[in-house]
mmCIF file of C-alpha atoms in Angstrom:
data_model
loop_
_atom_site.group_PDB
_atom_site.id
_atom_site.type_symbol
_atom_site.label_atom_id
_atom_site.label_comp_id
_atom_site.label_asym_id
_atom_site.label_seq_id
_atom_site.Cartn_x
_atom_site.Cartn_y
_atom_site.Cartn_z
ATOM 1 C CA MET J 1 0.339 -0.401 0.038
ATOM 2 C CA GLU J 2 1.214 3.588 -0.617
ATOM 3 C CA THR J 3 1.880 5.921 1.916
ATOM 4 C CA SER J 4 -0.653 8.532 2.083
ATOM 5 C CA GLN J 5 -0.991 12.112 3.564
ATOM 6 C CA LYS J 6 -4.835 11.213 4.602
ATOM 7 C CA THR J 7 -4.944 10.510 8.303
ATOM 8 C CA SER J 8 -7.557 8.436 10.177
ATOM 9 C CA ARG J 9 -7.105 9.830 13.517
ATOM 10 C CA LEU J 10 -10.715 11.930 13.698
ATOM 11 C CA SER J 11 -11.069 13.137 16.838
ATOM 12 C CA GLY J 12 -14.336 13.142 18.079
ATOM 13 C CA PHE J 13 -15.893 12.028 15.243
ATOM 14 C CA HIS J 14 -18.831 10.063 16.932
ATOM 15 C CA ARG J 15 -19.957 13.424 18.545
ATOM 16 C CA LEU J 16 -20.533 14.994 15.271
ATOM 17 C CA SER J 17 -24.317 14.787 13.296
ATOM 18 C CA ILE J 18 -24.879 12.017 10.480
ATOM 19 C CA GLU J 19 -24.388 15.182 7.967
ATOM 20 C CA GLU J 20 -21.323 16.376 9.231
ATOM 21 C CA ARG J 21 -19.975 12.871 9.057
ATOM 22 C CA ARG J 22 -21.034 12.410 5.707
ATOM 23 C CA ALA J 23 -19.181 15.703 5.065
ATOM 24 C CA ARG J 24 -15.843 14.675 6.395
ATOM 25 C CA ILE J 25 -16.176 11.504 4.549
ATOM 26 C CA ALA J 26 -16.952 13.338 1.249
ATOM 27 C CA GLN J 27 -13.915 15.361 2.146
ATOM 28 C CA TRP J 28 -11.952 12.193 2.314
ATOM 29 C CA LEU J 29 -12.769 10.672 -0.679
ATOM 30 C CA GLU J 30 -12.706 14.237 -2.772
ATOM 31 C CA GLU J 31 -16.520 12.906 -3.460
ATOM 32 C CA ASP J 32 -19.644 14.984 -4.738
ATOM 33 C CA GLY J 33 -21.331 15.398 -0.791
ATOM 34 C CA GLN J 34 -24.928 14.793 -2.235
ATOM 35 C CA GLU J 35 -23.759 11.750 -4.432
ATOM 36 C CA LEU J 36 -22.678 10.125 -1.141
ATOM 37 C CA ASP J 37 -25.616 11.439 0.688
ATOM 38 C CA ARG J 38 -28.097 9.542 -2.112
ATOM 39 C CA ILE J 39 -26.102 6.402 -1.930
ATOM 40 C CA LEU J 40 -26.539 6.146 1.870
ATOM 41 C CA GLU J 41 -29.929 6.798 2.173
ATOM 42 C CA GLU J 42 -31.203 4.485 -0.351
ATOM 43 C CA GLY J 43 -28.889 1.627 1.039
ATOM 44 C CA GLY J 44 -27.161 1.035 -2.151
ATOM 45 C CA LEU J 45 -29.660 -1.849 -3.800
ATOM 46 C CA SER J 46 -32.185 -1.064 -5.801
ATOM 47 C CA GLN J 47 -35.493 -3.289 -5.307
ATOM 48 C CA ASP J 48 -34.985 -4.663 -8.813
ATOM 49 C CA ASP J 49 -31.461 -5.773 -7.933
ATOM 50 C CA ALA J 50 -32.778 -7.317 -4.854
ATOM 51 C CA ASP J 51 -35.222 -9.791 -6.819
ATOM 52 C CA THR J 52 -32.062 -10.290 -8.993
ATOM 53 C CA LEU J 53 -29.579 -11.730 -6.190
ATOM 54 C CA VAL J 54 -31.716 -14.000 -4.200
ATOM 55 C CA GLU J 55 -35.101 -16.058 -4.642
ATOM 56 C CA ASN J 56 -38.686 -15.273 -3.439
ATOM 57 C CA ALA J 57 -37.201 -11.447 -2.757
ATOM 58 C CA LEU J 58 -39.653 -9.358 -0.550
ATOM 59 C CA GLY J 59 -37.717 -6.239 -0.062
ATOM 60 C CA ARG J 60 -34.327 -4.872 1.495
ATOM 61 C CA HIS J 61 -33.105 -5.311 5.069
ATOM 62 C CA ALA J 62 -30.990 -2.410 6.121
ATOM 63 C CA LEU J 63 -27.886 -2.735 8.425
ATOM 64 C CA PRO J 64 -26.125 0.670 9.558
ATOM 65 C CA PHE J 65 -22.892 1.543 7.846
ATOM 66 C CA SER J 66 -19.851 2.928 9.624
ATOM 67 C CA VAL J 67 -16.318 3.728 9.622
ATOM 68 C CA ALA J 68 -14.042 3.128 11.993
ATOM 69 C CA ALA J 69 -11.302 5.665 12.558
ATOM 70 C CA ASN J 70 -7.601 6.126 13.453
ATOM 71 C CA PHE J 71 -6.331 2.448 11.951
ATOM 72 C CA ARG J 72 -2.882 3.001 10.441
ATOM 73 C CA ILE J 73 -2.113 -0.265 8.385
ATOM 74 C CA ASP J 74 1.399 -0.755 6.613
ATOM 75 C CA ASP J 75 2.191 3.014 6.898
ATOM 76 C CA ARG J 76 -0.846 4.189 5.468
ATOM 77 C CA ASP J 77 -3.896 5.885 7.190
ATOM 78 C CA VAL J 78 -7.168 3.842 6.496
ATOM 79 C CA LEU J 79 -11.232 4.642 7.033
ATOM 80 C CA VAL J 80 -12.469 1.584 7.509
ATOM 81 C CA PRO J 81 -16.156 1.039 6.461
ATOM 82 C CA MET J 82 -17.917 -1.317 8.657
ATOM 83 C CA VAL J 83 -21.520 -2.791 8.456
ATOM 84 C CA ILE J 84 -23.061 -4.643 11.580
ATOM 85 C CA GLU J 85 -25.681 -4.170 14.069
ATOM 86 C CA GLU J 86 -24.263 -5.017 17.585
ATOM 87 C CA PRO J 87 -23.284 -1.912 19.607
ATOM 88 C CA SER J 88 -19.903 -1.091 20.847
ATOM 89 C CA VAL J 89 -18.175 -2.710 18.030
ATOM 90 C CA VAL J 90 -17.554 0.323 15.908
ATOM 91 C CA ALA J 91 -16.233 2.307 18.434
ATOM 92 C CA ALA J 92 -14.240 -0.200 20.403
ATOM 93 C CA ALA J 93 -12.213 -0.712 16.779
ATOM 94 C CA GLY J 94 -11.856 2.541 16.638
ATOM 95 C CA ASN J 95 -10.151 2.820 19.605
ATOM 96 C CA ALA J 96 -7.928 -0.235 19.995
ATOM 97 C CA ALA J 97 -6.728 1.106 16.637
ATOM 98 C CA ARG J 98 -5.935 4.221 18.400
ATOM 99 C CA LEU J 99 -3.364 2.219 21.033
ATOM 100 C CA VAL J 100 -2.056 0.609 18.247
ATOM 101 C CA ARG J 101 -0.994 3.966 16.397
ATOM 102 C CA SER J 102 1.423 4.150 19.618
ATOM 103 C CA GLY J 103 3.570 1.670 18.454
ATOM 104 C CA GLY J 104 3.333 2.386 15.000
ATOM 105 C CA GLY J 105 -0.033 0.825 13.276
ATOM 106 C CA PHE J 106 -0.738 -2.605 12.233
ATOM 107 C CA HIS J 107 1.531 -4.443 10.700
ATOM 108 C CA THR J 108 0.318 -7.131 7.739
ATOM 109 C CA LYS J 109 1.730 -10.238 5.541
ATOM 110 C CA VAL J 110 -0.454 -11.645 3.197
ATOM 111 C CA ASP J 111 0.129 -15.004 1.138
ATOM 112 C CA PRO J 112 -0.883 -14.924 -2.351
ATOM 113 C CA PRO J 113 -4.612 -15.290 -3.081
ATOM 114 C CA VAL J 114 -4.212 -19.180 -3.921
ATOM 115 C CA MET J 115 -7.503 -21.323 -3.247
ATOM 116 C CA ALA J 116 -8.010 -24.968 -3.367
ATOM 117 C CA CYS J 117 -10.424 -27.031 -5.063
ATOM 118 C CA GLN J 118 -11.130 -30.638 -4.183
ATOM 119 C CA ILE J 119 -11.762 -33.209 -6.765
ATOM 120 C CA GLN J 120 -13.150 -36.639 -4.840
ATOM 121 C CA LEU J 121 -11.971 -39.561 -6.813
ATOM 122 C CA PHE J 122 -13.435 -43.237 -6.011
ATOM 123 C CA ALA J 123 -10.425 -45.736 -8.154
ATOM 124 C CA SER J 124 -9.815 -49.312 -7.361
ATOM 125 C CA ASP J 125 -6.160 -49.248 -7.291
ATOM 126 C CA ILE J 126 -5.812 -45.905 -5.367
ATOM 127 C CA GLU J 127 -1.983 -45.806 -5.437
ATOM 128 C CA ALA J 128 -1.912 -46.309 -9.096
ATOM 129 C CA ALA J 129 -4.435 -43.871 -9.677
ATOM 130 C CA ARG J 130 -2.580 -41.383 -7.342
ATOM 131 C CA GLU J 131 0.864 -41.655 -9.335
ATOM 132 C CA ARG J 132 -1.094 -41.578 -13.145
ATOM 133 C CA ILE J 133 -2.638 -38.241 -11.341
ATOM 134 C CA LEU J 134 0.789 -36.698 -10.464
ATOM 135 C CA GLU J 135 2.515 -38.135 -14.061
ATOM 136 C CA GLU J 136 -0.269 -36.010 -15.980
ATOM 137 C CA LYS J 137 -0.209 -33.000 -13.364
ATOM 138 C CA GLN J 138 0.840 -30.494 -16.348
ATOM 139 C CA ALA J 139 -1.377 -31.314 -18.864
ATOM 140 C CA LEU J 140 -4.448 -31.841 -16.011
ATOM 141 C CA MET J 141 -3.315 -28.184 -15.561
ATOM 142 C CA GLU J 142 -3.480 -26.618 -19.001
ATOM 143 C CA ILE J 143 -7.052 -28.099 -19.220
ATOM 144 C CA ALA J 144 -8.013 -26.274 -16.085
ATOM 145 C CA ALA J 145 -6.503 -23.167 -17.372
ATOM 146 C CA LYS J 146 -8.551 -23.409 -20.277
ATOM 147 C CA ALA J 147 -11.523 -23.223 -18.287
ATOM 148 C CA ASP J 148 -10.968 -19.437 -17.349
ATOM 149 C CA PRO J 149 -8.190 -17.368 -20.102
ATOM 150 C CA LEU J 150 -9.082 -14.503 -18.568
ATOM 151 C CA LEU J 151 -7.455 -15.352 -14.812
ATOM 152 C CA ARG J 152 -4.457 -16.903 -16.661
ATOM 153 C CA LYS J 153 -4.051 -13.377 -19.178
ATOM 154 C CA LEU J 154 -4.709 -11.441 -15.315
ATOM 155 C CA GLY J 155 -1.608 -13.672 -13.781
ATOM 156 C CA GLY J 156 -3.500 -15.948 -12.388
ATOM 157 C CA GLY J 157 -4.694 -19.639 -12.866
ATOM 158 C CA PRO J 158 -3.690 -23.030 -11.811
ATOM 159 C CA GLN J 159 -0.467 -23.499 -9.745
ATOM 160 C CA ASP J 160 -0.202 -27.112 -8.815
ATOM 161 C CA ILE J 161 -2.130 -30.305 -8.152
ATOM 162 C CA GLU J 162 -1.811 -32.134 -4.858
ATOM 163 C CA VAL J 163 -3.080 -35.855 -4.260
ATOM 164 C CA ARG J 164 -3.940 -37.291 -0.991
ATOM 165 C CA VAL J 165 -5.052 -40.638 -0.014
ATOM 166 C CA ILE J 166 -8.422 -40.486 2.487
ATOM 167 C CA PRO J 167 -8.848 -43.718 4.435
ATOM 168 C CA ASP J 168 -12.593 -44.138 5.501
ATOM 169 C CA PRO J 169 -13.070 -46.802 8.037
ATOM 170 C CA ASP J 170 -16.635 -47.636 7.221
ATOM 171 C CA ASP J 171 -15.941 -47.791 3.528
ATOM 172 C CA ARG J 172 -13.037 -48.086 0.775
ATOM 173 C CA PRO J 173 -10.677 -45.190 0.743
ATOM 174 C CA PHE J 174 -10.728 -42.482 -1.774
ATOM 175 C CA LEU J 175 -8.407 -39.774 -3.474
ATOM 176 C CA VAL J 176 -8.884 -36.308 -2.699
ATOM 177 C CA ILE J 177 -6.590 -34.004 -5.818
ATOM 178 C CA HIS J 178 -6.390 -30.545 -4.682
ATOM 179 C CA LEU J 179 -6.141 -28.025 -7.768
ATOM 180 C CA LEU J 180 -4.430 -25.124 -6.484
ATOM 181 C CA VAL J 181 -5.410 -21.816 -8.238
ATOM 182 C CA ASP J 182 -4.336 -18.253 -7.982
ATOM 183 C CA VAL J 183 -7.526 -16.321 -8.083
ATOM 184 C CA ARG J 184 -6.005 -12.933 -8.323
ATOM 185 C CA ASP J 185 -8.376 -10.199 -6.983
ATOM 186 C CA ALA J 186 -11.688 -12.349 -6.685
ATOM 187 C CA MET J 187 -13.082 -14.560 -3.552
ATOM 188 C CA GLY J 188 -12.309 -17.339 -6.188
ATOM 189 C CA ALA J 189 -15.128 -19.672 -5.872
ATOM 190 C CA ASN J 190 -16.766 -19.736 -9.184
ATOM 191 C CA ALA J 191 -13.244 -20.193 -11.220
ATOM 192 C CA VAL J 192 -12.203 -22.791 -8.671
ATOM 193 C CA ASN J 193 -15.571 -24.718 -9.009
ATOM 194 C CA THR J 194 -15.770 -24.345 -12.936
ATOM 195 C CA MET J 195 -11.919 -25.645 -13.305
ATOM 196 C CA GLY J 196 -13.000 -28.596 -10.756
ATOM 197 C CA GLU J 197 -15.841 -29.593 -12.971
ATOM 198 C CA THR J 198 -13.782 -29.392 -16.396
ATOM 199 C CA LEU J 199 -11.003 -32.047 -14.989
ATOM 200 C CA ALA J 200 -13.803 -34.559 -13.554
ATOM 201 C CA GLU J 201 -13.751 -36.166 -17.182
ATOM 202 C CA PRO J 202 -10.102 -36.095 -18.073
ATOM 203 C CA LEU J 203 -9.463 -37.495 -14.383
ATOM 204 C CA ARG J 204 -11.807 -40.513 -15.282
ATOM 205 C CA LYS J 205 -10.096 -40.960 -18.432
ATOM 206 C CA ILE J 206 -6.478 -41.045 -16.709
ATOM 207 C CA THR J 207 -7.214 -43.554 -13.846
ATOM 208 C CA GLY J 208 -10.739 -45.377 -15.004
ATOM 209 C CA GLY J 209 -12.168 -44.058 -11.571
ATOM 210 C CA GLU J 210 -15.457 -42.347 -10.801
ATOM 211 C CA THR J 211 -15.299 -38.480 -10.005
ATOM 212 C CA GLY J 212 -17.252 -37.517 -6.498
ATOM 213 C CA LEU J 213 -17.572 -33.828 -5.132
ATOM 214 C CA ARG J 214 -16.076 -31.053 -7.107
ATOM 215 C CA ILE J 215 -15.985 -27.677 -4.872
ATOM 216 C CA LEU J 216 -13.689 -25.506 -3.155
ATOM 217 C CA SER J 217 -12.699 -25.936 -0.025
ATOM 218 C CA ASN J 218 -13.311 -22.703 2.381
ATOM 219 C CA LEU J 219 -10.439 -23.799 4.659
ATOM 220 C CA ALA J 220 -8.307 -21.395 2.514
ATOM 221 C CA ASP J 221 -4.594 -21.805 4.099
ATOM 222 C CA ARG J 222 -2.812 -21.405 1.139
ATOM 223 C CA ARG J 223 -4.463 -17.793 1.951
ATOM 224 C CA LEU J 224 -3.326 -16.548 5.188
ATOM 225 C CA VAL J 225 -3.042 -13.096 6.795
ATOM 226 C CA ARG J 226 -0.465 -12.439 9.399
ATOM 227 C CA VAL J 227 -1.103 -8.950 11.434
ATOM 228 C CA GLU J 228 0.931 -7.747 13.980
ATOM 229 C CA ALA J 229 0.470 -4.725 16.606
ATOM 230 C CA LEU J 230 2.489 -2.994 19.286
ATOM 231 C CA VAL J 231 0.879 -1.155 21.657
ATOM 232 C CA SER J 232 3.428 1.558 24.033
ATOM 233 C CA LEU J 233 2.752 0.424 27.419
ATOM 234 C CA SER J 234 2.034 4.424 28.343
ATOM 235 C CA ALA J 235 -0.984 4.126 26.151
ATOM 236 C CA LEU J 236 -2.858 1.692 28.065
ATOM 237 C CA GLU J 237 -3.190 3.898 30.986
ATOM 238 C CA MET J 238 -6.845 4.066 32.374
ATOM 239 C CA PRO J 239 -8.667 6.112 34.837
ATOM 240 C CA ASP J 240 -8.594 3.293 37.310
ATOM 241 C CA PHE J 241 -6.264 0.884 36.218
ATOM 242 C CA LYS J 242 -2.262 1.189 35.728
ATOM 243 C CA ALA J 243 -0.758 0.526 32.410
ATOM 244 C CA GLU J 244 1.051 -2.546 33.920
ATOM 245 C CA SER J 245 -2.111 -3.953 35.115
ATOM 246 C CA VAL J 246 -4.070 -3.645 31.925
ATOM 247 C CA ARG J 247 -1.103 -5.047 29.886
ATOM 248 C CA ASP J 248 -1.020 -7.967 32.079
ATOM 249 C CA GLY J 249 -4.497 -8.726 32.188
ATOM 250 C CA ILE J 250 -4.857 -8.693 28.393
ATOM 251 C CA VAL J 251 -1.857 -11.077 28.055
ATOM 252 C CA SER J 252 -3.441 -13.178 30.843
ATOM 253 C CA ALA J 253 -6.575 -13.093 28.772
ATOM 254 C CA SER J 254 -4.641 -14.028 25.909
ATOM 255 C CA ARG J 255 -3.124 -17.173 27.489
ATOM 256 C CA PHE J 256 -6.662 -18.366 28.983
ATOM 257 C CA ALA J 257 -8.202 -18.313 25.130
ATOM 258 C CA GLU J 258 -5.022 -20.079 24.050
ATOM 259 C CA LEU J 259 -5.135 -22.725 26.823
ATOM 260 C CA ASP J 260 -9.073 -23.546 26.613
ATOM 261 C CA PRO J 261 -11.247 -23.991 23.898
ATOM 262 C CA TYR J 262 -14.438 -22.701 25.477
ATOM 263 C CA ARG J 263 -12.864 -19.794 25.962
ATOM 264 C CA ALA J 264 -10.896 -19.466 22.883
ATOM 265 C CA ALA J 265 -14.808 -19.503 20.821
ATOM 266 C CA THR J 266 -15.200 -16.477 22.446
ATOM 267 C CA HIS J 267 -11.989 -14.766 21.887
ATOM 268 C CA ASN J 268 -11.813 -15.587 18.233
ATOM 269 C CA LYS J 269 -15.961 -14.349 17.850
ATOM 270 C CA GLY J 270 -14.067 -10.897 18.811
ATOM 271 C CA ILE J 271 -12.074 -11.249 15.969
ATOM 272 C CA MET J 272 -14.860 -12.269 13.482
ATOM 273 C CA ASN J 273 -16.668 -9.236 14.978
ATOM 274 C CA GLY J 274 -14.211 -6.460 13.517
ATOM 275 C CA LEU J 275 -13.501 -8.959 10.175
ATOM 276 C CA ASP J 276 -16.982 -9.829 9.424
ATOM 277 C CA ALA J 277 -18.090 -6.121 9.442
ATOM 278 C CA VAL J 278 -15.700 -4.898 6.719
ATOM 279 C CA LEU J 279 -16.439 -8.135 4.632
ATOM 280 C CA LEU J 280 -20.124 -7.486 4.717
ATOM 281 C CA ALA J 281 -19.282 -3.889 3.922
ATOM 282 C CA THR J 282 -17.195 -4.938 1.130
ATOM 283 C CA GLY J 283 -19.639 -7.284 -0.042
ATOM 284 C CA ASN J 284 -17.720 -10.277 0.558
ATOM 285 C CA ASP J 285 -18.626 -13.889 1.757
ATOM 286 C CA TRP J 286 -18.215 -13.418 5.562
ATOM 287 C CA ARG J 287 -19.779 -17.649 5.751
ATOM 288 C CA ALA J 288 -17.199 -18.528 4.076
ATOM 289 C CA VAL J 289 -14.143 -16.518 5.925
ATOM 290 C CA GLU J 290 -15.706 -17.714 8.852
ATOM 291 C CA ALA J 291 -15.815 -21.414 8.251
ATOM 292 C CA GLY J 292 -12.004 -21.206 6.968
ATOM 293 C CA ALA J 293 -11.198 -19.209 10.281
ATOM 294 C CA HIS J 294 -12.573 -21.508 12.642
ATOM 295 C CA ALA J 295 -11.373 -24.620 10.580
ATOM 296 C CA TYR J 296 -7.811 -23.070 10.777
ATOM 297 C CA ALA J 297 -8.201 -22.433 14.571
ATOM 298 C CA ALA J 298 -9.186 -26.140 14.887
ATOM 299 C CA ARG J 299 -6.105 -27.631 12.740
ATOM 300 C CA SER J 300 -4.168 -29.154 15.464
ATOM 301 C CA GLY J 301 -7.069 -31.418 16.389
ATOM 302 C CA LYS J 302 -7.954 -28.967 19.340
ATOM 303 C CA TYR J 303 -9.868 -25.558 18.931
ATOM 304 C CA ALA J 304 -7.314 -22.847 19.528
ATOM 305 C CA ALA J 305 -7.198 -19.000 19.754
ATOM 306 C CA LEU J 306 -6.193 -17.349 16.549
ATOM 307 C CA ALA J 307 -4.890 -14.024 18.025
ATOM 308 C CA THR J 308 -2.005 -13.559 20.947
ATOM 309 C CA TRP J 309 -0.851 -11.125 23.139
ATOM 310 C CA ARG J 310 2.770 -10.904 24.816
ATOM 311 C CA ILE J 311 4.680 -8.382 26.701
ATOM 312 C CA THR J 312 7.881 -7.467 24.941
ATOM 313 C CA GLU J 313 11.478 -6.825 26.317
ATOM 314 C CA ASN J 314 10.970 -3.309 27.384
ATOM 315 C CA GLY J 315 7.370 -4.001 28.599
ATOM 316 C CA ASP J 316 4.966 -3.076 25.768
ATOM 317 C CA LEU J 317 2.410 -4.933 24.426
ATOM 318 C CA HIS J 318 2.761 -6.943 21.160
ATOM 319 C CA GLY J 319 0.116 -8.998 19.700
ATOM 320 C CA ARG J 320 -0.158 -11.459 16.679
ATOM 321 C CA LEU J 321 -2.705 -12.922 14.127
ATOM 322 C CA LYS J 322 -2.796 -15.380 11.825
ATOM 323 C CA LEU J 323 -5.712 -16.777 10.016
ATOM 324 C CA PRO J 324 -7.077 -17.044 6.203
ATOM 325 C CA VAL J 325 -9.208 -14.475 4.462
ATOM 326 C CA ALA J 326 -10.221 -15.277 1.053
ATOM 327 C CA VAL J 327 -11.724 -11.872 -0.050
ATOM 328 C CA GLY J 328 -12.628 -10.358 -3.343
ATOM 329 C CA ILE J 329 -12.734 -6.736 -4.675
ATOM 330 C CA VAL J 330 -14.101 -7.698 -8.291
ATOM 331 C CA GLY J 331 -17.539 -9.572 -9.371
ATOM 332 C CA GLY J 332 -20.182 -10.465 -7.062
ATOM 333 C CA MET J 333 -21.923 -7.571 -5.229
ATOM 334 C CA THR J 334 -19.215 -5.324 -6.110
ATOM 335 C CA ARG J 335 -20.679 -5.162 -9.328
ATOM 336 C CA ILE J 336 -24.367 -3.880 -8.393
ATOM 337 C CA HIS J 337 -24.239 -2.849 -4.859
ATOM 338 C CA GLU J 338 -23.397 1.010 -4.213
ATOM 339 C CA CYS J 339 -22.454 0.855 -0.876
ATOM 340 C CA THR J 340 -20.332 -1.785 -1.573
ATOM 341 C CA GLN J 341 -18.586 -0.047 -4.066
ATOM 342 C CA LEU J 342 -18.297 2.934 -1.968
ATOM 343 C CA ALA J 343 -16.641 0.953 1.046
ATOM 344 C CA LEU J 344 -13.999 -0.050 -1.444
ATOM 345 C CA ARG J 345 -13.325 3.595 -2.781
ATOM 346 C CA LEU J 346 -13.109 4.577 1.374
ATOM 347 C CA LEU J 347 -10.444 1.966 1.482
ATOM 348 C CA GLU J 348 -8.569 2.706 -1.672
ATOM 349 C CA VAL J 349 -7.151 -1.011 -2.100
ATOM 350 C CA ARG J 350 -5.509 -1.749 -5.284
ATOM 351 C CA ASN J 351 -6.063 -5.625 -4.676
ATOM 352 C CA ALA J 352 -7.569 -8.657 -2.862
ATOM 353 C CA THR J 353 -4.320 -8.591 -1.004
ATOM 354 C CA ASP J 354 -4.947 -5.204 0.555
ATOM 355 C CA LEU J 355 -8.511 -5.812 1.615
ATOM 356 C CA ALA J 356 -7.453 -9.060 3.334
ATOM 357 C CA ALA J 357 -4.783 -7.258 5.068
ATOM 358 C CA ILE J 358 -7.486 -4.086 6.411
ATOM 359 C CA ALA J 359 -10.246 -7.011 7.274
ATOM 360 C CA ALA J 360 -7.544 -9.152 9.616
ATOM 361 C CA SER J 361 -6.165 -5.728 11.261
ATOM 362 C CA ALA J 362 -9.789 -4.931 12.465
ATOM 363 C CA GLY J 363 -10.102 -8.437 13.576
ATOM 364 C CA LEU J 364 -7.333 -7.776 15.760
ATOM 365 C CA ALA J 365 -8.548 -4.604 16.529
ATOM 366 C CA SER J 366 -11.511 -5.704 17.907
ATOM 367 C CA ASN J 367 -9.566 -8.522 19.921
ATOM 368 C CA LEU J 368 -7.695 -6.299 22.074
ATOM 369 C CA ALA J 369 -10.305 -3.950 21.950
ATOM 370 C CA ALA J 370 -12.592 -7.110 23.702
ATOM 371 C CA LEU J 371 -9.446 -8.347 26.003
ATOM 372 C CA ARG J 372 -8.559 -4.832 27.259
ATOM 373 C CA ALA J 373 -12.463 -4.453 28.485
ATOM 374 C CA LEU J 374 -12.822 -8.109 29.979
ATOM 375 C CA SER J 375 -9.245 -7.540 31.857
ATOM 376 C CA THR J 376 -10.514 -4.255 33.365
ATOM 377 C CA GLU J 377 -13.901 -2.761 33.617
ATOM 378 C CA GLY J 378 -15.586 -5.719 32.368
ATOM 379 C CA ILE J 379 -16.921 -6.030 28.828
ATOM 380 C CA GLN J 380 -20.651 -5.097 29.729
ATOM 381 C CA LYS J 381 -20.116 -1.454 31.061
ATOM 382 C CA GLY J 382 -19.128 0.136 27.695
ATOM 383 C CA HIS J 383 -21.292 -2.369 25.766
ATOM 384 C CA MET J 384 -24.312 -1.873 27.811
ATOM 385 C CA ARG J 385 -24.243 2.016 27.629
ATOM 386 C CA LEU J 386 -24.413 1.831 24.142
ATOM 387 C CA HIS J 387 -26.937 -0.671 23.968
ATOM 388 C CA ALA J 388 -28.891 1.542 26.389
ATOM 389 C CA ARG J 389 -29.409 3.613 23.094
ATOM 390 C CA SER J 390 -30.890 0.991 21.233
ATOM 391 C CA ARG J 391 -33.378 0.585 24.280
ATOM 392 C CA ASP J 392 -34.295 4.223 23.645
ATOM 393 C CA LEU J 393 -34.739 3.443 20.394
ATOM 394 C CA GLU J 394 -37.295 0.803 20.740
ATOM 395 C CA LYS J 395 -39.509 2.871 23.164
ATOM 396 C CA SER J 396 -39.309 6.336 20.953
#
């Protein structure tokens, strides 16, 4: 990401009226404020488009479209769009991002956008079938590439083929072929599924076997995002809590999640609060990312924490998050939903890799906010204060 002169440090943004906030965002985007008003008032989706998207449509279901301030990610200031109905998530993420600014912001490393299509194959001689597939690997990848020539033209396409034997104690063993595909700026489901279907007949001819399922895996463990964040000890000071106490409480809460799967589930849910909200805002399949994240958390055979926090040698707080994030910035909702298009303009992302980095950073921010609240005043104080606003709305 390129360095920008814009600052996401919007002090007092939450105290502005909706109109004033929109004016600030229009200024950030260097766009017409009236057009921004129209998109946000209409919700970005027409009734006709809603009817095209899904079956049996009756209308549209609105959710709040917000921005979280204070984020600095890979040396660039970012205003992070979030769509979520849960009180306190946006405010908490922005507050945590402000703490991380004290240590230089979030820093990320993102794998290339490689997705796996799984092709199940039954054969009378499993090992012979496996050897034949590996012998014909290059030819099979060429066949798959022809199913999506545009993807290859853009620099993506099939990268490799792997074959595993899956034993089944209740039935015959089978092969699973992983076709690994660089999907560029797409989430990738349509591309890899089409390639998997294309390979079904060639695989039958090569092996003499029969193919079963052909579908992508949402355990996108070739598409990992790693996020690191440093929080200066002094930034952790709270009115009723010393900085050292806050820091130590966060680390203790992190260890709890690392050791106990019951706590890890809620720990990881806090990560997904922020991450999912960005995915919803940008029109991505949050259910697929959720499935991949939780499967990755359980990859050792025991469900574990996706984010960890430790004390550095000089006493500051350091956090790490690693999880698969399969997202896209082309196709799907980005073609028709104006709020999704607005979110991507707001983020100024160049590619799907940039978006994955931002979404994961929002996840780590949400995790930090939750652990800080849990280890000090308790999660309910701030959450219920904002939740009370919702109750007031119900009464009005």
